XYZ file of C-alpha atoms in Angstrom:
691
model
C 12.938 -9.090 21.067
C 11.363 -7.126 23.846
C 7.879 -7.099 22.407
C 7.590 -10.854 22.759
C 8.564 -10.893 26.441
C 5.744 -9.263 28.414
C 6.773 -6.920 31.207
C 5.136 -8.312 34.321
C 4.895 -4.822 35.767
C 2.770 -3.652 32.888
C 0.703 -6.608 31.790
C -0.201 -10.069 32.923
C -2.283 -12.877 31.510
C -4.690 -13.188 28.646
C -7.007 -10.466 29.901
C -4.237 -7.898 29.389
C -3.019 -9.206 26.041
C -4.731 -6.305 24.280
C -3.996 -3.642 26.866
C -3.704 -0.042 25.739
C -1.467 2.812 26.771
C -2.986 6.248 26.259
C -5.494 4.755 23.807
C -2.862 3.064 21.634
C -1.633 -0.547 21.502
C 0.610 -1.794 24.272
C 2.915 -3.720 21.958
C 5.110 -4.902 24.826
C 2.221 -6.931 26.215
C 1.578 -8.928 23.068
C 2.714 -12.459 23.832
C 2.317 -14.883 20.906
C 1.548 -17.745 23.283
C -1.616 -15.950 24.445
C -2.924 -14.529 21.181
C -5.025 -17.431 19.860
C -6.789 -18.073 23.164
C -7.487 -14.388 23.705
C -8.858 -13.836 20.189
C -11.126 -16.879 20.429
C -12.470 -15.731 23.792
C -13.131 -12.305 22.341
C -14.966 -13.817 19.360
C -17.119 -15.929 21.674
C -17.968 -12.853 23.714
C -18.794 -10.897 20.566
C -21.139 -13.627 19.336
C -23.120 -13.374 22.543
C -23.189 -9.607 22.196
C -24.449 -9.764 18.601
C -27.275 -12.117 19.543
C -28.304 -9.779 22.346
C -28.205 -6.718 20.100
C -30.419 -8.348 17.471
C -32.850 -9.472 20.131
C -33.087 -6.063 21.763
C -33.401 -4.226 18.439
C -36.519 -6.255 17.567
C -38.596 -5.492 14.494
C -38.178 -1.729 14.774
C -34.410 -1.174 15.015
C -32.790 2.232 15.294
C -29.254 3.414 14.818
C -28.682 3.407 18.565
C -30.188 -0.019 19.143
C -28.572 -1.806 16.185
C -25.724 -0.113 14.348
C -23.996 1.737 17.184
C -23.572 -1.294 19.489
C -22.440 -3.460 16.572
C -19.843 -0.831 15.705
C -18.670 -0.910 19.323
C -17.903 -4.624 19.364
C -16.403 -4.490 15.878
C -14.069 -1.712 16.969
C -13.005 -3.704 20.005
C -12.102 -6.681 17.825
C -10.300 -4.492 15.283
C -8.226 -2.790 17.986
C -7.244 -6.208 19.305
C -6.276 -7.703 15.956
C -4.635 -4.761 14.152
C -1.471 -4.610 16.306
C -0.999 -8.369 15.954
C -1.335 -8.193 12.183
C 0.984 -5.193 12.092
C 3.695 -6.850 14.161
C 3.465 -9.934 11.975
C 4.361 -7.709 9.013
C 7.145 -5.628 10.548
C 8.874 -7.871 13.134
C 7.958 -11.326 11.933
C 9.006 -14.319 14.056
C 8.022 -17.995 13.925
C 6.007 -17.702 17.142
C 4.131 -14.586 16.081
C 3.457 -15.978 12.623
C 2.047 -19.193 14.057
C -0.236 -17.255 16.393
C -1.312 -14.856 13.649
C -2.048 -17.594 11.138
C -3.723 -19.679 13.823
C -6.361 -16.968 14.269
C -7.201 -16.435 10.599
C -9.779 -19.212 10.241
C -11.576 -18.220 13.456
C -11.680 -14.561 12.422
C -12.920 -15.394 8.932
C -15.575 -17.735 10.322
C -16.816 -14.971 12.598
C -16.894 -12.430 9.772
C -18.747 -14.818 7.472
C -21.251 -15.724 10.199
C -22.141 -12.078 10.632
C -22.282 -11.478 6.890
C -24.608 -14.454 6.382
C -26.795 -13.814 9.434
C -30.386 -13.595 8.277
C -31.570 -11.961 11.549
C -28.915 -9.250 11.201
C -29.728 -8.745 7.538
C -33.432 -8.467 8.310
C -32.690 -5.958 11.057
C -30.735 -3.745 8.659
C -33.455 -4.065 6.014
C -36.059 -3.055 8.589
C -33.964 -0.035 9.537
C -33.503 0.865 5.859
C -37.252 0.852 5.223
C -38.187 2.624 8.443
C -39.270 6.195 9.031
C -36.237 6.502 11.299
C -33.924 6.040 8.313
C -35.616 8.845 6.378
C -36.133 11.305 9.210
C -33.376 10.801 11.785
C -30.257 9.374 10.159
C -27.540 11.622 8.787
C -26.331 11.104 5.227
C -23.225 9.355 6.581
C -25.341 7.009 8.705
C -27.529 6.213 5.717
C -24.400 5.369 3.731
C -23.320 2.985 6.498
C -26.658 1.166 6.371
C -26.718 1.040 2.567
C -23.143 -0.284 2.440
C -23.933 -2.890 5.072
C -26.820 -4.263 3.014
C -24.513 -4.641 0.008
C -21.952 -6.370 2.216
C -24.555 -8.846 3.450
C -25.454 -9.727 -0.114
C -21.791 -10.090 -1.111
C -21.266 -12.347 1.913
C -23.890 -14.776 0.630
C -26.760 -14.019 2.987
C -29.248 -14.937 0.240
C -27.763 -18.371 -0.463
C -29.268 -21.641 0.670
C -27.670 -23.291 3.697
C -25.536 -25.764 1.758
C -24.186 -23.031 -0.538
C -23.616 -20.752 2.449
C -21.441 -23.445 3.962
C -19.386 -23.754 0.772
C -19.073 -19.962 0.568
C -17.827 -19.857 4.162
C -15.305 -22.624 3.508
C -13.983 -20.699 0.489
C -13.647 -17.482 2.502
C -11.716 -19.248 5.246
C -9.405 -20.949 2.793
C -8.714 -17.722 0.904
C -7.685 -15.989 4.129
C -5.225 -18.778 4.894
C -3.848 -18.815 1.342
C -3.245 -15.052 1.362
C -1.195 -15.332 4.532
C 0.740 -18.323 3.232
C 1.495 -16.436 0.027
C 2.937 -13.469 1.910
C 4.870 -15.708 4.306
C 6.521 -17.446 1.370
C 7.501 -14.134 -0.213
C 8.996 -12.890 3.048
C 10.886 -16.138 3.676
C 12.161 -16.327 0.106
C 13.326 -12.714 0.279
C 15.164 -13.331 3.559
C 16.669 -16.632 2.382
C 18.783 -15.292 -0.485
C 22.063 -13.460 0.103
C 25.321 -13.115 -1.812
C 28.600 -12.755 0.093
C 31.641 -10.926 -1.321
C 35.082 -10.996 0.275
C 35.922 -7.610 -1.208
C 34.336 -4.759 -3.157
C 35.757 -5.606 -6.587
C 32.593 -7.215 -7.985
C 30.474 -4.429 -6.517
C 31.971 -1.760 -8.732
C 29.603 1.150 -9.340
C 27.743 0.879 -6.037
C 27.656 4.197 -4.166
C 29.512 4.444 -0.864
C 26.290 4.422 1.148
C 25.239 1.117 -0.409
C 28.681 -0.401 0.111
C 28.429 0.587 3.760
C 25.025 -1.085 4.002
C 26.450 -4.235 2.389
C 29.337 -4.194 4.863
C 26.887 -3.829 7.754
C 24.809 -6.728 6.385
C 27.982 -8.844 6.456
C 28.825 -7.816 10.017
C 25.354 -8.725 11.291
C 25.935 -12.206 9.846
C 29.383 -12.475 11.465
C 31.099 -12.258 8.087
C 33.886 -10.128 6.704
C 33.437 -8.239 3.455
C 30.042 -7.447 1.973
C 26.604 -9.055 1.723
C 23.939 -8.211 -0.870
C 20.332 -9.084 0.009
C 16.900 -8.801 -1.596
C 15.803 -6.042 0.770
C 14.823 -3.115 -1.444
C 17.746 -0.753 -0.705
C 20.246 -3.527 -1.464
C 18.419 -4.922 -4.496
C 17.832 -1.467 -5.997
C 21.467 -0.481 -5.501
C 22.691 -3.459 -7.519
C 20.129 -3.065 -10.285
C 20.722 0.692 -10.579
C 24.488 0.887 -10.171
C 26.356 -2.435 -10.396
C 28.688 -2.393 -13.387
C 29.015 -6.190 -13.418
C 26.252 -7.309 -15.791
C 26.371 -10.919 -14.603
C 25.879 -9.776 -10.997
C 22.849 -7.774 -12.059
C 21.491 -10.817 -13.872
C 22.060 -13.023 -10.820
C 20.351 -10.617 -8.421
C 17.509 -10.060 -10.895
C 16.959 -13.813 -11.182
C 16.882 -14.213 -7.405
C 14.358 -11.365 -7.111
C 11.924 -12.318 -9.883
C 11.921 -16.008 -8.909
C 11.140 -15.480 -5.222
C 8.665 -18.020 -3.862
C 8.440 -19.885 -7.182
C 9.479 -23.068 -8.979
C 12.488 -21.346 -10.546
C 15.655 -19.672 -9.370
C 18.176 -20.298 -6.571
C 15.510 -21.506 -4.103
C 13.272 -23.272 -6.624
C 10.308 -25.062 -5.018
C 11.425 -24.222 -1.462
C 8.885 -21.442 -0.905
C 6.804 -22.118 -4.015
C 3.544 -20.169 -4.358
C 2.401 -21.979 -7.509
C -0.311 -24.104 -5.914
C -1.376 -21.250 -3.659
C -1.911 -18.990 -6.667
C -3.793 -21.607 -8.658
C -6.063 -22.474 -5.749
C -6.636 -18.808 -4.939
C -7.733 -17.983 -8.480
C -9.957 -21.048 -8.630
C -11.642 -20.273 -5.311
C -12.187 -16.628 -6.203
C -13.889 -17.686 -9.420
C -16.070 -20.191 -7.570
C -16.962 -17.592 -4.948
C -18.099 -15.172 -7.623
C -20.150 -17.844 -9.384
C -21.885 -18.758 -6.114
C -23.081 -15.164 -5.880
C -24.299 -15.146 -9.466
C -21.409 -13.300 -11.119
C -19.639 -14.522 -14.232
C -16.159 -14.069 -12.799
C -14.310 -12.566 -9.864
C -13.782 -9.220 -11.587
C -17.545 -8.733 -11.844
C -17.821 -9.349 -8.104
C -14.866 -7.108 -7.313
C -16.239 -4.027 -9.074
C -19.584 -4.013 -7.266
C -18.226 -1.531 -4.706
C -15.920 0.368 -7.062
C -16.459 3.506 -9.146
C -16.382 1.675 -12.468
C -19.409 0.197 -14.187
C -17.770 -3.164 -14.864
C -14.740 -5.125 -16.096
C -15.346 -4.070 -19.708
C -14.921 -0.423 -18.758
C -11.707 -1.233 -16.873
C -10.270 -3.173 -19.785
C -11.177 -0.390 -22.209
C -9.503 2.144 -19.897
C -6.309 0.078 -19.717
C -6.262 -0.655 -23.444
C -6.730 3.025 -24.255
C -3.801 3.970 -22.018
C -1.700 1.225 -23.587
C -2.427 2.449 -27.106
C -1.478 5.994 -26.112
C 1.654 4.923 -24.189
C 3.240 2.375 -26.521
C 4.650 4.857 -29.068
C 6.523 6.729 -26.325
C 7.613 3.454 -24.723
C 9.083 2.238 -28.022
C 10.954 5.507 -28.399
C 12.274 5.100 -24.851
C 13.536 1.608 -25.633
C 15.135 2.676 -28.884
C 17.037 5.399 -27.038
C 18.088 2.974 -24.303
C 19.165 0.344 -26.826
C 21.312 2.788 -28.783
C 22.968 3.902 -25.546
C 23.545 0.267 -24.497
C 25.355 -0.575 -27.725
C 27.399 2.600 -27.839
C 28.537 2.694 -24.207
C 28.509 -0.934 -23.067
C 28.461 -3.108 -26.180
C 25.125 -4.627 -25.101
C 23.322 -5.662 -28.267
C 20.027 -6.535 -26.583
C 18.633 -4.789 -23.518
C 17.374 -7.328 -21.000
C 15.397 -6.785 -17.759
C 18.577 -6.797 -15.620
C 19.921 -3.979 -17.776
C 17.043 -1.521 -17.859
C 17.466 0.131 -14.460
C 21.254 0.341 -14.770
C 21.164 1.717 -18.306
C 18.392 4.145 -17.442
C 20.383 5.502 -14.510
C 23.524 5.875 -16.633
C 21.612 7.479 -19.492
C 19.839 9.823 -17.080
C 23.230 10.991 -15.808
C 24.550 11.512 -19.320
C 21.437 13.217 -20.632
C 20.472 15.340 -17.642
C 23.669 15.315 -15.547
C 21.723 14.085 -12.522
C 21.494 10.867 -10.539
C 19.583 9.641 -7.509
C 22.858 9.426 -5.582
C 23.704 13.035 -6.348
C 20.319 14.016 -4.935
C 20.452 11.765 -1.860
C 22.564 14.084 0.390
C 19.899 16.778 0.002
C 17.085 14.610 1.368
C 17.870 13.546 4.946
C 14.790 11.859 6.367
C 14.354 14.337 9.212
C 14.410 17.308 6.830
C 11.997 15.619 4.423
C 9.572 14.875 7.242
C 9.742 18.445 8.569
C 9.225 19.896 5.107
C 6.407 17.466 4.292
C 4.602 18.518 7.446
C 4.992 22.182 6.471
C 3.475 21.404 3.074
C 0.283 20.039 4.648
C 0.237 22.856 7.202
C 0.126 25.353 4.344
C -2.502 23.377 2.447
C -4.804 22.285 5.249
C -4.024 24.433 8.265
C -2.918 21.533 10.472
C 0.255 21.104 12.553
C 2.317 17.905 12.875
C 4.468 17.557 15.968
C 7.050 14.967 17.045
C 6.090 13.094 20.224
C 7.115 10.120 22.335
C 5.175 6.951 21.552
C 3.503 5.301 24.546
C 5.008 2.055 23.241
C 6.630 0.830 20.028
C 7.958 -2.319 18.359
C 11.416 -1.184 17.214
C 13.853 1.518 18.224
C 13.759 3.044 14.727
C 10.043 3.859 14.991
C 9.124 7.561 15.020
C 5.874 8.926 16.452
C 3.910 12.081 15.637
C 0.734 13.912 16.592
C -1.482 16.089 14.380
C -3.148 19.243 15.698
C -5.894 21.448 14.292
C -5.656 24.768 16.109
C -4.880 23.596 19.661
C -6.734 20.297 19.447
C -4.941 17.006 18.886
C -6.848 15.222 16.136
C -4.686 12.203 15.207
C -1.460 10.277 15.852
C 0.790 8.129 13.686
C 3.890 5.940 13.686
C 6.594 5.962 11.002
C 8.633 2.764 10.548
C 10.923 3.866 7.749
C 13.803 1.434 7.248
C 14.318 -1.954 5.638
C 15.465 -4.814 7.880
C 15.268 -8.617 8.000
C 11.908 -10.183 8.922
C 10.015 -7.112 7.727
C 7.613 -7.284 4.821
C 8.897 -5.416 1.762
C 7.213 -2.467 0.119
C 5.492 0.531 1.645
C 2.006 0.902 3.079
C -0.328 2.734 5.423
C -2.552 0.835 7.792
C -5.030 2.135 10.324
C -4.241 1.632 13.984
C -7.335 3.371 15.342
C -10.322 4.719 13.439
C -12.087 7.993 14.228
C -15.458 7.211 15.734
C -17.869 8.575 18.282
C -19.317 6.485 21.088
C -21.649 8.354 23.371
C -19.701 11.364 24.613
C -16.346 9.784 23.710
C -14.522 10.614 20.478
C -11.849 8.095 19.502
C -9.066 9.790 17.572
C -7.608 8.119 14.478
C -4.099 6.669 14.464
C -2.064 5.206 11.608
C 0.978 3.095 10.801
C 3.168 4.416 7.957
C 5.629 1.716 6.890
C 8.433 1.976 4.332
C 11.667 0.159 3.481
C 14.185 2.947 2.995
C 17.954 2.914 3.255
C 18.831 3.160 6.973
C 21.459 5.440 8.541
C 25.050 4.263 8.173
C 27.582 5.155 10.860
C 27.534 8.900 11.482
C 25.612 9.567 8.274
C 21.864 10.023 8.842
C 19.202 8.330 6.757
C 19.426 9.922 3.315
C 16.595 9.328 0.860
C 16.676 9.141 -2.884
C 14.116 11.361 -4.546
C 12.154 8.227 -5.441
C 12.003 7.365 -1.747
C 10.812 10.900 -0.999
C 7.946 10.317 -3.449
C 7.119 7.045 -1.684
C 7.027 8.778 1.705
C 4.683 11.480 0.404
C 2.491 8.753 -1.136
C 2.051 6.873 2.133
C 1.524 10.085 4.093
C -1.258 10.928 1.631
C -2.976 7.682 2.604
C -2.384 8.582 6.241
C -3.958 12.016 5.836
C -7.008 10.416 4.228
C -7.348 8.207 7.298
C -6.475 10.800 9.931
C -8.055 14.068 8.721
C -11.535 12.603 8.377
C -14.391 14.400 10.104
C -16.576 11.306 10.071
C -17.684 9.742 13.353
C -19.182 6.488 12.010
C -16.361 3.932 11.785
C -17.638 2.273 8.616
C -17.217 5.483 6.576
C -14.450 7.130 8.569
C -11.139 7.809 6.845
C -10.498 5.280 4.092
C -13.315 3.003 5.277
C -16.123 2.747 2.765
C -14.122 4.533 0.037
C -14.309 2.917 -3.387
C -11.136 0.890 -3.887
C -10.396 2.586 -7.197
C -10.482 5.980 -5.483
C -8.508 5.097 -2.374
C -5.195 5.916 -4.108
C -6.326 9.445 -4.978
C -5.045 11.218 -1.822
C -1.753 9.297 -1.877
C -0.909 9.959 -5.505
C -2.161 13.516 -5.121
C 0.452 14.153 -2.387
C 3.266 13.004 -4.687
C 2.863 16.173 -6.762
C 4.520 18.305 -4.069
C 7.756 16.327 -4.536
C 8.120 18.026 -7.920
C 7.356 21.674 -7.147
C 10.117 24.218 -6.637
C 8.186 25.837 -3.784
C 7.892 22.587 -1.831
C 11.319 21.152 -2.716
C 12.793 24.165 -0.920
C 10.952 22.946 2.171
C 11.842 19.241 1.995
C 15.479 19.485 0.916
C 18.573 20.465 2.893
C 22.054 18.997 2.531
C 22.762 16.859 5.568
C 26.076 18.663 6.181
C 25.572 22.214 4.929
C 21.752 22.399 5.280
C 21.611 24.148 1.902
C 18.425 23.445 -0.077
C 18.630 21.666 -3.403
C 20.564 23.979 -5.746
C 18.575 25.584 -8.534
C 20.691 23.873 -11.195
C 20.035 20.426 -9.700
C 16.338 21.206 -9.315
C 16.146 22.233 -12.952
C 17.762 18.976 -14.048
C 15.525 16.948 -11.710
C 12.407 18.481 -13.232
C 13.711 18.040 -16.766
C 14.300 14.352 -16.044
C 10.910 13.800 -14.404
C 9.396 11.976 -17.366
C 12.572 10.242 -18.439
C 11.610 6.755 -19.719
C 8.022 7.412 -18.609
C 6.618 5.455 -21.549
C 8.327 2.232 -20.476
C 7.259 2.827 -16.869
C 3.645 3.347 -17.883
C 3.576 0.218 -20.051
C 5.001 -1.798 -17.145
C 2.150 -0.626 -14.893
C -0.345 -1.423 -17.628
C 1.125 -4.920 -17.877
C 0.355 -5.448 -14.175
C -3.186 -4.132 -14.562
C -3.963 -6.120 -17.708
C -2.555 -9.321 -16.216
C -4.616 -8.823 -13.068
C -7.772 -8.419 -15.153
C -6.916 -11.406 -17.377
C -6.547 -13.658 -14.338
C -9.854 -12.517 -12.847
C -12.093 -12.234 -15.927
C -11.390 -15.655 -17.370
C -14.173 -18.219 -17.259
C -11.635 -20.787 -16.083
C -8.520 -20.761 -13.944
C -5.655 -19.648 -16.156
C -2.134 -20.943 -15.935
C -0.275 -17.924 -14.499
C 2.720 -18.389 -16.792
C 0.556 -18.586 -19.907
C -1.465 -15.556 -18.783
C 1.735 -13.595 -18.172
C 3.165 -14.502 -21.568
C -0.098 -13.655 -23.318
C -0.220 -10.159 -21.810
C 3.452 -9.616 -22.608
C 2.750 -10.140 -26.298
C 1.341 -6.613 -26.141
C 3.361 -5.038 -23.331
C 6.685 -6.878 -23.185
C 8.959 -4.580 -25.150
C 12.002 -5.887 -23.242
C 12.348 -9.653 -23.637
C 11.957 -11.435 -20.303
C 13.869 -14.605 -19.397
C 12.082 -17.953 -19.202
C 12.620 -18.077 -15.454
C 10.727 -14.835 -14.759
C 8.095 -15.467 -12.080
C 7.472 -11.933 -10.792
C 3.794 -12.808 -10.389
C 4.716 -15.366 -7.711
C 5.617 -12.492 -5.363
C 2.912 -10.067 -6.543
C 1.328 -9.534 -3.151
C -0.959 -6.750 -4.343
C -3.309 -9.206 -6.034
C -2.667 -12.376 -4.033
C -2.454 -11.058 -0.489
C -2.952 -7.312 -0.537
C -6.549 -6.612 -1.518
C -5.972 -5.467 -5.114
C -7.344 -8.554 -6.882
C -9.141 -7.342 -10.025
C -8.259 -3.890 -8.732
C -4.680 -3.134 -9.667
C -6.026 -0.790 -12.329
C -6.970 1.417 -9.363
C -3.466 2.865 -9.283
C -3.808 4.123 -12.833
C -7.426 5.246 -12.474
C -6.510 7.114 -9.287
C -3.623 8.720 -11.178
C -6.214 10.165 -13.543
C -8.052 11.594 -10.540
C -4.919 12.841 -8.769
C -3.424 14.509 -11.852
C -6.700 16.223 -12.621
C -7.121 17.245 -8.970
C -3.624 18.732 -8.848
C -4.352 20.638 -12.040
C -6.720 22.728 -9.911
C -3.658 23.908 -7.943
C -1.585 24.406 -11.081
C -4.248 26.807 -12.307
C -4.024 29.002 -9.175
C -0.960 28.135 -7.074
C 0.424 24.946 -5.550
C -0.062 26.293 -2.019
C -3.412 27.970 -2.598
C -5.145 27.611 0.768
C -8.687 27.916 -0.576
C -8.133 25.078 -3.042
C -6.403 23.063 -0.318
C -9.324 23.585 2.028
C -11.732 22.480 -0.684
C -9.738 19.254 -1.223
C -9.634 18.756 2.540
C -13.366 19.215 2.948
C -14.621 17.364 -0.117
C -12.131 14.461 -0.246
C -10.116 13.950 2.948
C -12.717 14.863 5.556
C -15.571 13.191 3.678
C -14.045 9.688 3.741
C -16.515 7.064 2.612
C -19.626 9.012 3.607
C -20.363 9.835 -0.050
C -19.828 8.019 -3.316
C -16.290 8.720 -4.497
C -17.356 10.256 -7.795
C -19.698 12.653 -5.971
C -16.873 13.705 -3.651
C -14.595 14.266 -6.609
C -17.133 16.320 -8.537
C -17.812 18.391 -5.413
C -14.106 19.272 -5.346
C -13.425 19.700 -9.066
C -16.863 20.858 -10.198
C -16.947 18.295 -13.020
C -16.086 14.751 -14.076
C -12.360 13.828 -14.032
C -10.400 14.665 -17.181
C -7.649 12.154 -18.181
C -5.663 14.726 -20.162
C -3.811 15.981 -17.069
C -2.370 12.497 -16.462
C -1.035 12.223 -20.007
C 0.520 15.670 -19.668
C 2.091 14.866 -16.283
C 3.540 11.638 -17.671
C 4.971 13.393 -20.696
C 2.908 11.255 -23.037
C 1.469 14.262 -24.873
C 3.131 17.473 -25.901
C 0.466 19.873 -24.657
């Protein structure tokens, strides 16, 4: 691929490995053969810089003598590493992976050195206790200093030298394990395919998915059709395939990825990685004086402790189970009546739900798909935020990119450009599954220079097929709005200190608030008129279809909620135990309370659960549900007045999005809502209560 063959006219040698174009990464100059050497040279340079900064700051440090120059070198390192990490996720190759993984230990060592540096810690403590802190620092700057002191303590600065060394070794090993875990999931996902000579066994798949399967075969020099574990292909089989055995086969391949079971058993096995990760996290927490990893994890979250989290999850479970059981009873009766299935199994649930949805509400995702071409959804989504926040999003040409499918946009407030972002929307081989937002550049001020924020928005949607443009299911529309909500949180910040700018410094259990909040506009008649338009006729979603879509919104919501609670409870069980649990036993134990649909013995979904093993949500998966409480209650403020009420939108912009991590999350929320969050809106939105 082009990005791995540097253009000699634009870049040359290690010194240009991290070149920029118009303030954004020059992806074409990133040569895997040069990455490790360049990163190590940069780390060596930074170490010299840090020593000089501490020396010059002396015993009476100020913001300008200590924090600002440290932020400068940290930003330089981040801007160098972020595009490498991003490319490793979206255009993974053996060479890039080796270079990426080869840098992890060095980067972790550097981070731990800074976190355990007594001179740096003392300098921050001196600044915290100084008159300068009280009289000259802004509230955001004070938050940066206060957060930094907590980070020092959580990095083991107070440990003796021998324990510091062990802590550092653990941190380095955990970084390597997280990358290995994700590599195994990606490789296992890419490794499995199923080839079909003809379409007979693919009965029920929509035409668009058959076309994708045919294209997957062509790219492999095969006739017929190929099914893969990329999300559009996997979801199509599970939602639509009439052949129950095919669904079971694809389900087995998916839930046994990177495990000791299934078609590639032990080939990409994450078992030892998971066990070692859990053990090391527990040891790390104990070194810092905490009883378990969950206690360590919540130090910088909104919650008071693991007990509060568990009580929150258990309360939701108690309130959700009755509806979930009713959902399953309805699904089971339908399965027997229509398909002669006497026991609903995991490979049946999506298919049966889709068929029952069509029978009950006369609506399906495929019927909706033609009304949501990606371009129309993007245009409408941008109009939604223009009405709410008074900003303008405009298509632009990226200075450089990593794939021809990548789109690029700029955000304007009045006439001023305030942010930029990339959208990489489609599934493809060698691309990490799922959807996410990551920061490319953070908003920060350095002297007279203001660095504008930039973001990566990554999804795995169904790509265009032939002359038919990319058409999204409504579920994919919701995903796009979710990730754009994260992007807005990052890009609309007014903060100029990097450590609290955008999502930086935001409590992890509040970071999903803006993303889940944005999802609400996928369900409002006023906004659906903006984001829908038939790809051929350009007509918006018909009123009859909209009515049925809204009626079906909470279809099977009880089962969906219990599934999310299973993830959260399992995450907490693994990270609150006083010893390293066997993942299978932990999974089975949680399922005694949540597993309404009997799972097969081979189920190893946890072995590919990147959120808690490689994605930063360890002892934090509950954040999705807690943030749903916040987002539902926040949206209720619009329901009370109007979903496009500009004054309410401006208040959310000012108190949540622009504030970033400069205030405690609960204080930001109360400033917007005028009170503590109320969980009743979530239960109403999920259809789990009648009023």
